[in-house]
Short mmCIF file of C-alpha atoms in Angstrom, two decimals:
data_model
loop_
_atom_site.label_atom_id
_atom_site.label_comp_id
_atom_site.label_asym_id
_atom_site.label_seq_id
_atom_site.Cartn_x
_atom_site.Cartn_y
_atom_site.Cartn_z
CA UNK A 75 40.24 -17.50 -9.84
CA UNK A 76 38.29 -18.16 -12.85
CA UNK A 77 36.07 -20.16 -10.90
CA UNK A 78 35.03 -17.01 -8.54
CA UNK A 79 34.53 -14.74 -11.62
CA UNK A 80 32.15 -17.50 -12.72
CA UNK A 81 30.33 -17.81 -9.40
CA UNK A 82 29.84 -13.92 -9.13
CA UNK A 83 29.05 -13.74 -12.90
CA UNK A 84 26.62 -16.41 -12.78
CA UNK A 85 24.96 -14.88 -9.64
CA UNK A 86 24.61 -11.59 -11.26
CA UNK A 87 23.00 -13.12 -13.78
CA UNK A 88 20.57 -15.14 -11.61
CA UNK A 89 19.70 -11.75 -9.65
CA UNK A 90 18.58 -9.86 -13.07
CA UNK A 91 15.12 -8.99 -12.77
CA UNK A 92 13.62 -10.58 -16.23
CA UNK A 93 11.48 -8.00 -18.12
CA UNK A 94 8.90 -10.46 -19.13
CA UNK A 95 6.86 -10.15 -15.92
CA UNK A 96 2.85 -9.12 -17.26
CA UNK A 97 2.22 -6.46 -14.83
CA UNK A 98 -0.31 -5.43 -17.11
CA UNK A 99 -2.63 -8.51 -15.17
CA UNK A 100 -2.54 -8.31 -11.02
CA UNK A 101 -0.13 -10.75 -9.76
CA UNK A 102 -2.76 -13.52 -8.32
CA UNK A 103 -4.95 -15.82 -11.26
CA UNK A 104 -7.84 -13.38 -11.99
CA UNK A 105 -9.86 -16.15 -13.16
CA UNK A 106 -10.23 -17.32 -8.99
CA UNK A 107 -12.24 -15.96 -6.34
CA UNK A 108 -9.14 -16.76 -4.35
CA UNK A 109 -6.75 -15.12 -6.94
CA UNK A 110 -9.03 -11.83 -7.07
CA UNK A 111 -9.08 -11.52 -3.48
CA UNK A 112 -5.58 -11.53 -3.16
CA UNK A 113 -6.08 -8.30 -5.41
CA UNK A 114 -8.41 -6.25 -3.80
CA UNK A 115 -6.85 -7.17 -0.28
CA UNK A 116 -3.69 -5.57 -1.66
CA UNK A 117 -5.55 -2.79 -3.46
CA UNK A 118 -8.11 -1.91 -0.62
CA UNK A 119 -5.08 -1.95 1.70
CA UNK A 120 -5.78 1.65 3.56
CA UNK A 121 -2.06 2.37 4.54
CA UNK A 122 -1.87 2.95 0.74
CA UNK A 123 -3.58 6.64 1.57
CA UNK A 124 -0.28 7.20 3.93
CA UNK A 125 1.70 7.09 0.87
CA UNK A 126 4.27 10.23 0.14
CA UNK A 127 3.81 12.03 -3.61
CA UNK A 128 7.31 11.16 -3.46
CA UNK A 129 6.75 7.41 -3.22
CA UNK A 130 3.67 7.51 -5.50
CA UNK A 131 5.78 9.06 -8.32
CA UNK A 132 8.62 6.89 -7.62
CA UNK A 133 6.16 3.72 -8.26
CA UNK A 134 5.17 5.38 -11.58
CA UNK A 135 8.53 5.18 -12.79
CA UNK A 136 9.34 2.16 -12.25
CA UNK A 137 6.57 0.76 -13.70
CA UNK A 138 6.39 3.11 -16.80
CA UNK A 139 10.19 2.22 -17.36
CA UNK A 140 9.25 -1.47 -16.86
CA UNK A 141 6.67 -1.06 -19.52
CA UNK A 142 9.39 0.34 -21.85
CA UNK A 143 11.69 -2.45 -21.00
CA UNK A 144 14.33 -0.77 -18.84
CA UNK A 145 14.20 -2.35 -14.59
CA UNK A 146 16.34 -0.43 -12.22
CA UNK A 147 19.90 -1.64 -11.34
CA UNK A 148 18.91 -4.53 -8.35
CA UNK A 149 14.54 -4.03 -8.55
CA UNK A 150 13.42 -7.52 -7.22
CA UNK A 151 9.90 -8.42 -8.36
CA UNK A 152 8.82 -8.40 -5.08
CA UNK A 153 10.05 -4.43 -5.58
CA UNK A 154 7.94 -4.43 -8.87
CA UNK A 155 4.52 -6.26 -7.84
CA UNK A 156 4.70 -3.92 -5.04
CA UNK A 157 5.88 -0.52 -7.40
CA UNK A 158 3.00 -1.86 -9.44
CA UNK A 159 0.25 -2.08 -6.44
CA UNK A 160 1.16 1.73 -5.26
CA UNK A 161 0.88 2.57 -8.75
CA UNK A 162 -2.68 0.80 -9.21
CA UNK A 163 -3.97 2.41 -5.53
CA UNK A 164 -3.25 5.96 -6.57
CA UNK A 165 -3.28 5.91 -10.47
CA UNK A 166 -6.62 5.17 -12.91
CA UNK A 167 -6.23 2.52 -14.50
CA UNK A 168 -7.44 3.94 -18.47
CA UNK A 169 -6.85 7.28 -18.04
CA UNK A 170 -2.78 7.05 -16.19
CA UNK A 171 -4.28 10.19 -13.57
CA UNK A 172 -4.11 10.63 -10.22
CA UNK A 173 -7.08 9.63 -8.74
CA UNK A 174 -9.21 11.90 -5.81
CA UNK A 175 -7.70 10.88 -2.46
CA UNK A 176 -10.81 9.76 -0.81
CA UNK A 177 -11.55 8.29 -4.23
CA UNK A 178 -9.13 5.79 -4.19
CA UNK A 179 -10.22 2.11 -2.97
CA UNK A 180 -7.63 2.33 -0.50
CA UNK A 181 -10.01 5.10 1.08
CA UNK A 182 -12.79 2.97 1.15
CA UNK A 183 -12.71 1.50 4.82
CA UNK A 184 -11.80 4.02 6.81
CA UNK A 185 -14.66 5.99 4.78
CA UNK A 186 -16.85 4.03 4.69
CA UNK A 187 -16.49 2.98 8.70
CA UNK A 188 -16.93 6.42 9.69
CA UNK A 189 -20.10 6.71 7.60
CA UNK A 190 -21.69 3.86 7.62
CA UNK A 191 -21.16 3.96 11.39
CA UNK A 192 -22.45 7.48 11.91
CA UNK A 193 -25.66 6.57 9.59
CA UNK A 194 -26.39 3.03 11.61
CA UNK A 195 -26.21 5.44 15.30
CA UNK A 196 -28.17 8.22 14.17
CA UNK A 197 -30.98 7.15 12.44
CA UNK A 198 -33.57 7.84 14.37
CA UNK A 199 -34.62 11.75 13.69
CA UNK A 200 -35.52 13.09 10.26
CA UNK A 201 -32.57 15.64 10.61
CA UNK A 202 -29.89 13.13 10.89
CA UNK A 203 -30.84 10.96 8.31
CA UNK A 204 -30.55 13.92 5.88
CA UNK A 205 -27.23 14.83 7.32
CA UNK A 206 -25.76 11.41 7.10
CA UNK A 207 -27.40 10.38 3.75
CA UNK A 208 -26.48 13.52 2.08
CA UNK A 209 -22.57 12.85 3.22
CA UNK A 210 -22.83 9.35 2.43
CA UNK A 211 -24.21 9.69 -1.62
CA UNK A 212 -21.25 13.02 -1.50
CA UNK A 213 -18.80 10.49 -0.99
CA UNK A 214 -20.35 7.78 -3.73
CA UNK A 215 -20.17 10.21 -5.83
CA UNK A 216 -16.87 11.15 -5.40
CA UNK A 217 -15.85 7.42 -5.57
CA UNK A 218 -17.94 6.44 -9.03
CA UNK A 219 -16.54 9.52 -11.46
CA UNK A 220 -12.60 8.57 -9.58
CA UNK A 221 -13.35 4.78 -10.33
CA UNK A 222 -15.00 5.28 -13.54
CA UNK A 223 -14.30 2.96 -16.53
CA UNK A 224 -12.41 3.88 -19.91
CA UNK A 225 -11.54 7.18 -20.63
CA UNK A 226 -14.49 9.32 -21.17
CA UNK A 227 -15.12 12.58 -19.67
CA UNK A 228 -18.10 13.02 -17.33
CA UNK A 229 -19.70 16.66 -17.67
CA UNK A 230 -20.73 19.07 -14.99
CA UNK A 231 -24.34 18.53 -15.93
CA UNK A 232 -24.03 14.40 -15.47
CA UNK A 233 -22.35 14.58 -12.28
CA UNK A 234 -24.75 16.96 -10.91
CA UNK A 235 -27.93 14.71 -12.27
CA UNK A 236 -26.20 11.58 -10.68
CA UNK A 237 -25.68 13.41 -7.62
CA UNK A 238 -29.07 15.10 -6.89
CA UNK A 239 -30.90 11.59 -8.25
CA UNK A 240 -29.69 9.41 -6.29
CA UNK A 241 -28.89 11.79 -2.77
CA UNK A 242 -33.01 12.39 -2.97
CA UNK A 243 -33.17 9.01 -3.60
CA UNK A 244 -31.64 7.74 -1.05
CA UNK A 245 -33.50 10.22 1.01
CA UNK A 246 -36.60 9.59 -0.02
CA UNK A 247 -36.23 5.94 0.58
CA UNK A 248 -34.70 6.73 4.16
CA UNK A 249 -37.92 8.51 5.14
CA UNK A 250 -40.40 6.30 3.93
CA UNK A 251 -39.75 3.45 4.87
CA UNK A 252 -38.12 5.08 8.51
CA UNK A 253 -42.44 6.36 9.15
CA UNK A 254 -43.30 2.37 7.98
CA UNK A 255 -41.17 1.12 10.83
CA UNK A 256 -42.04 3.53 13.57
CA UNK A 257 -44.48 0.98 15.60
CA UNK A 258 -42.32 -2.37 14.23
CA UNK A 259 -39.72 -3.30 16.96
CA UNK A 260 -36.49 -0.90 16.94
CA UNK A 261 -34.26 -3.93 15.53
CA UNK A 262 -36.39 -3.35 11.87
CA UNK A 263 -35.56 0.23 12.11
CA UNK A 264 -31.74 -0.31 12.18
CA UNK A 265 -31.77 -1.37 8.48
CA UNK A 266 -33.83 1.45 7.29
CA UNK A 267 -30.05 2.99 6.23
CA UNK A 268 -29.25 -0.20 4.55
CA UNK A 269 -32.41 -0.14 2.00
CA UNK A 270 -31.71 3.79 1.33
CA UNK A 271 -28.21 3.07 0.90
CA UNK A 272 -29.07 -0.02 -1.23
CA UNK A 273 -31.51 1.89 -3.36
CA UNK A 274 -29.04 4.96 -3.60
CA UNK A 275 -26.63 2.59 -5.26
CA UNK A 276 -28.86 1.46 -7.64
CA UNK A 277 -29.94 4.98 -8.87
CA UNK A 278 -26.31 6.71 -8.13
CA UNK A 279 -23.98 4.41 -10.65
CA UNK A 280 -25.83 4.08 -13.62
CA UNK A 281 -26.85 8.03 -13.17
CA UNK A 282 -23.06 8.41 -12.54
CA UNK A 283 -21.77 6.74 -15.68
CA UNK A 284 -24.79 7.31 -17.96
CA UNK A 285 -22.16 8.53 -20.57
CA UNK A 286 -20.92 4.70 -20.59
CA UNK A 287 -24.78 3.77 -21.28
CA UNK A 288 -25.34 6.08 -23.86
CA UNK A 289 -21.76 5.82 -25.81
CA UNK A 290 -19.87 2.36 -24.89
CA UNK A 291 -17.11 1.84 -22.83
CA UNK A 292 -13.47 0.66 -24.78
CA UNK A 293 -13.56 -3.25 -25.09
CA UNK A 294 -10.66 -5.03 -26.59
CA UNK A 295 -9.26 -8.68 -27.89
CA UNK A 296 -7.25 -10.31 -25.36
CA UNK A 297 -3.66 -8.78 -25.82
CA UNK A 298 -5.87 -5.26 -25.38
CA UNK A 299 -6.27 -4.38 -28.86
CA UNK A 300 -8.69 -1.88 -29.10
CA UNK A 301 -11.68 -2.97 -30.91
CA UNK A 302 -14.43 -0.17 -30.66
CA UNK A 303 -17.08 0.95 -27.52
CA UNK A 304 -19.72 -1.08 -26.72
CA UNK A 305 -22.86 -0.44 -24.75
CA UNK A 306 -23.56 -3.99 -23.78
CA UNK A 307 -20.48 -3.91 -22.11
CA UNK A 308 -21.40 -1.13 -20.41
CA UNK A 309 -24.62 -2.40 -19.31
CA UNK A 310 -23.00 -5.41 -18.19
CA UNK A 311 -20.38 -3.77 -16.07
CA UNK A 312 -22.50 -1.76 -14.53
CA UNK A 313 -24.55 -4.48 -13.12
CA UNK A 314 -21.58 -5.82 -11.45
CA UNK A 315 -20.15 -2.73 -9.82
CA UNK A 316 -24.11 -2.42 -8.54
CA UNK A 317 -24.32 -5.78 -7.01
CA UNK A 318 -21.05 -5.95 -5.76
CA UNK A 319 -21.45 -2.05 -4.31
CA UNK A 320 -24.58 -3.62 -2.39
CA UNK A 321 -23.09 -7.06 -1.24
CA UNK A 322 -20.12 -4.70 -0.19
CA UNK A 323 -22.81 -2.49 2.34
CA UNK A 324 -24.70 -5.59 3.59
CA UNK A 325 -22.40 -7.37 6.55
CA UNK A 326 -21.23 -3.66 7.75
CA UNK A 327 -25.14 -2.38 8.27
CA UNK A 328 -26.48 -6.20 8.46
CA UNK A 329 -24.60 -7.52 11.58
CA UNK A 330 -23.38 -4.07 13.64
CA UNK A 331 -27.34 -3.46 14.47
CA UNK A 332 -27.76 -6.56 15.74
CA UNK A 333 -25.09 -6.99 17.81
CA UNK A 334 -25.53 -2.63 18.92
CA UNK A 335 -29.57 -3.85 19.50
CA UNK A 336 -28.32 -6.15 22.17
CA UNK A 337 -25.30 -4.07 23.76
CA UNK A 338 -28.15 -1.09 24.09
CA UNK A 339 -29.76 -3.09 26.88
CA UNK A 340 -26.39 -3.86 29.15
CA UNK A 341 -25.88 -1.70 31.71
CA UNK A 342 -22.23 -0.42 29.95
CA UNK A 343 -24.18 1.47 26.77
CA UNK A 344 -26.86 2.67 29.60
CA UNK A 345 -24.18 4.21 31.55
CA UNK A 346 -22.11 5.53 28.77
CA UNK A 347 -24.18 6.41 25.37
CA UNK A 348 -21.17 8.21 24.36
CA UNK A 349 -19.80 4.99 23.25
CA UNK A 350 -22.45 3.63 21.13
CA UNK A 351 -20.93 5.30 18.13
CA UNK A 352 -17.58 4.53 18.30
CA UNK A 353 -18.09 0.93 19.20
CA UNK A 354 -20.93 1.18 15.75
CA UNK A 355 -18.08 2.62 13.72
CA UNK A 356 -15.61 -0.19 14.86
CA UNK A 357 -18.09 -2.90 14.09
CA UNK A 358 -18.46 -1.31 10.87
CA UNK A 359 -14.95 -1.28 10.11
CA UNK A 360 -14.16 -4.49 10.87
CA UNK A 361 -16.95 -6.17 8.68
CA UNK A 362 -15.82 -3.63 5.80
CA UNK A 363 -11.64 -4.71 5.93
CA UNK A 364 -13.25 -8.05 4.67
CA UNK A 365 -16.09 -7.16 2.85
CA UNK A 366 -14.62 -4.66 0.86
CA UNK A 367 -11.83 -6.72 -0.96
CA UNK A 368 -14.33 -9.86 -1.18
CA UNK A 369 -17.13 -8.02 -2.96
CA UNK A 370 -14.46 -6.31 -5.29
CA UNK A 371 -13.62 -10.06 -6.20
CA UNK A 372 -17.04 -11.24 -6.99
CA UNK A 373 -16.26 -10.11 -10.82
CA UNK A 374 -12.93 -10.30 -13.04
CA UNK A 375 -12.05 -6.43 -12.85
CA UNK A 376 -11.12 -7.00 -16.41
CA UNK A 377 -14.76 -8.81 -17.58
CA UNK A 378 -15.44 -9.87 -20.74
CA UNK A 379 -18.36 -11.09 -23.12
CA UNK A 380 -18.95 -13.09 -25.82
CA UNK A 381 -18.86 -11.26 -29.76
CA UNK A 382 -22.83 -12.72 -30.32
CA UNK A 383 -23.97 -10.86 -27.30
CA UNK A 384 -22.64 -7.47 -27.96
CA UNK A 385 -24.66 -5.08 -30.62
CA UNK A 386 -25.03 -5.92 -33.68
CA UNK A 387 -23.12 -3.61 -35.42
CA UNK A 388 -19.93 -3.59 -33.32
CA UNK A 389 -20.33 -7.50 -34.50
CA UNK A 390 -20.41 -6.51 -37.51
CA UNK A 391 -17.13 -4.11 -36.75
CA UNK A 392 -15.51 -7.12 -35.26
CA UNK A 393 -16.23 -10.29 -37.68
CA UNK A 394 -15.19 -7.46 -40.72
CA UNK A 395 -11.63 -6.67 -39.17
CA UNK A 396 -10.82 -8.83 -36.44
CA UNK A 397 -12.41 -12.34 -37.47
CA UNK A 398 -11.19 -14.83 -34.90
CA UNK A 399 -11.84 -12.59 -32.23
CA UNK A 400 -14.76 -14.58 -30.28
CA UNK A 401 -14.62 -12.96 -26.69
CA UNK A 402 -13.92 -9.19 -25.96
CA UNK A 403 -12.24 -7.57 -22.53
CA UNK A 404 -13.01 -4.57 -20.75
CA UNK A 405 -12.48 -2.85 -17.77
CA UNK A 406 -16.10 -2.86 -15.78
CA UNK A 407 -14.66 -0.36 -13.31
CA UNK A 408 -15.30 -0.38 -9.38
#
């Protein structure tokens, strides 16, 4: 008898979720390619956006109760990792809000697909390339003020600079270069949306967080002290989010034109035109469910820099009351 009180004792035990999991870090090595791509597939996942309130709140929970060292009666940590990837799709990561549906990076395929798709089928009169461009910098910048980093406020006046800036430049970009190509052979004109959209990116984020540029973004030691704002940091992380933003675009509006450039001239698009844009938005989509998550993982979400190459007087800051710190962490946002 003793013997069974021991087994079921023992396996109690065994079962007991421990509370030194660090869900503060994503589950995978963030210091791999392979590791951060793990991430972002799980974070980019779109059936995140099917999610009830109900669940959403129920994942916040668990993981603020985690956090405070109490786990639920049986939670697994399968049950947490996964508690802690609902809460990550839906909640910002500085700030604890919920993010803007389409905001979310869970939103960002089928958004993008339906976009990107519609802007690669109708490029070719001035009309729709307003249309389409105008939606497409609407929904960037909707994504950079949700995906932000720290926990500054962005004013009306910012948001509405970032958003005219970069939707005229974008635009302007579109049309320009759209009269270049008109006697180059209609495969050149295809990527006319994938230079605007390039260029849009590169005026729309830094416009977007120009509050980071100007003020610094938190950075901390590496058991996220808080150590002070830093505009390098900002700089830096910015950069990133640009060039992964870009590399992100490139296979969905790189290889759907060539492939739709050849399908044009069978006899199935000739008879039906109805389908070019739904067989342009499924192309799309499939290049973005693996370009998405991989271009997220080209950069640590939580980057860091070295003390020497941040300014000199948050150096200063540092050296004064933190002394061994030689590397600082922050989060360069998405």
């Amino acid at each position: 008898m003793c013997f069974v009180f021991l087994f079921f004792f023992l396996e109690s035990m065994a079962t007991e979720l421990s509370l030194n999991i660090n869900i503060k870090e994503p589950r995978w090595d963030q210091s791999t390619f392979v590791g951060r791509a793990k991430h972002f597939f799980t974070v980019t996942d779109p059936r995140n956006l099917l999610l009830s309130s109900r669940t959403l709140e129920d994942a916040r929970r668990v993981i603020e109760d985690y956090r405070m060292g109490k786990a639920s009666p049986g939670l697994t940590e399968d049950q947490l990792w996964r508690a802690k990837y609902i809460y990550d799709s839906a909640f910002h990561p500085d700030t604890g809000e919920k993010m803007i549906l389409i905001g979310r990076m869970s939103a960002q395929v089928p958004m993008n697909m339906t976009i990107t798709g519609c802007m690669l089928t109708f490029y070719r009169t001035t009309p729709a390339v307003l249309f389409w461009q105008w939606v497409n910098q609407s929904f960037n910048a909707i994504v950079n003020y949700t995906n932000r980093s720290g926990d500054a406020p962005i004013t009306v006046n910012q948001l509405g600079t970032a958003y005219i800036s970069a939707t005229t430049g974008a635009v302007v970009t579109a049309l320009g270069l759209k009269s270049l190509t008109k006697h180059l052979p209609p495969i050149i004109g295809r990527y006319v949306p994938f230079a605007a959209v390039a260029a849009a990116n590169c005026i729309n984020i830094p416009l977007m967080r120009q509050r980071e540029l100007k003020f610094g973004i938190p950075i901390t030691d590496e058991n996220g002290n808080r150590l002070g704002e830093s505009k390098k940091a900002a700089q830096q992380a910015i950069v990133q989010v640009v060039i992964s933003r870009i590399g992100m675009a490139a296979p969905a509006m790189a290889i759907p034109p060539v492939i739709m450039n050849a399908l044009e001239k069978r006899a199935f698009l000739k008879r039906y035109p109805m389908m070019n844009a739904p067989l342009q938005v499924g192309l799309v989509g499939l290049c973005l469910v693996f370009a998405t998550p991989l271009c997220c993982a080209l950069f640590p979400q939580n980057s860091s820099m070295r003390v020497s190459r941040l300014e000199p007087e948050i150096q200063a800051q540092i050296r004064e009351k933190n002394p061994g710190v030689e590397v600082v962490y922050f989060n360069k946002g998405l």
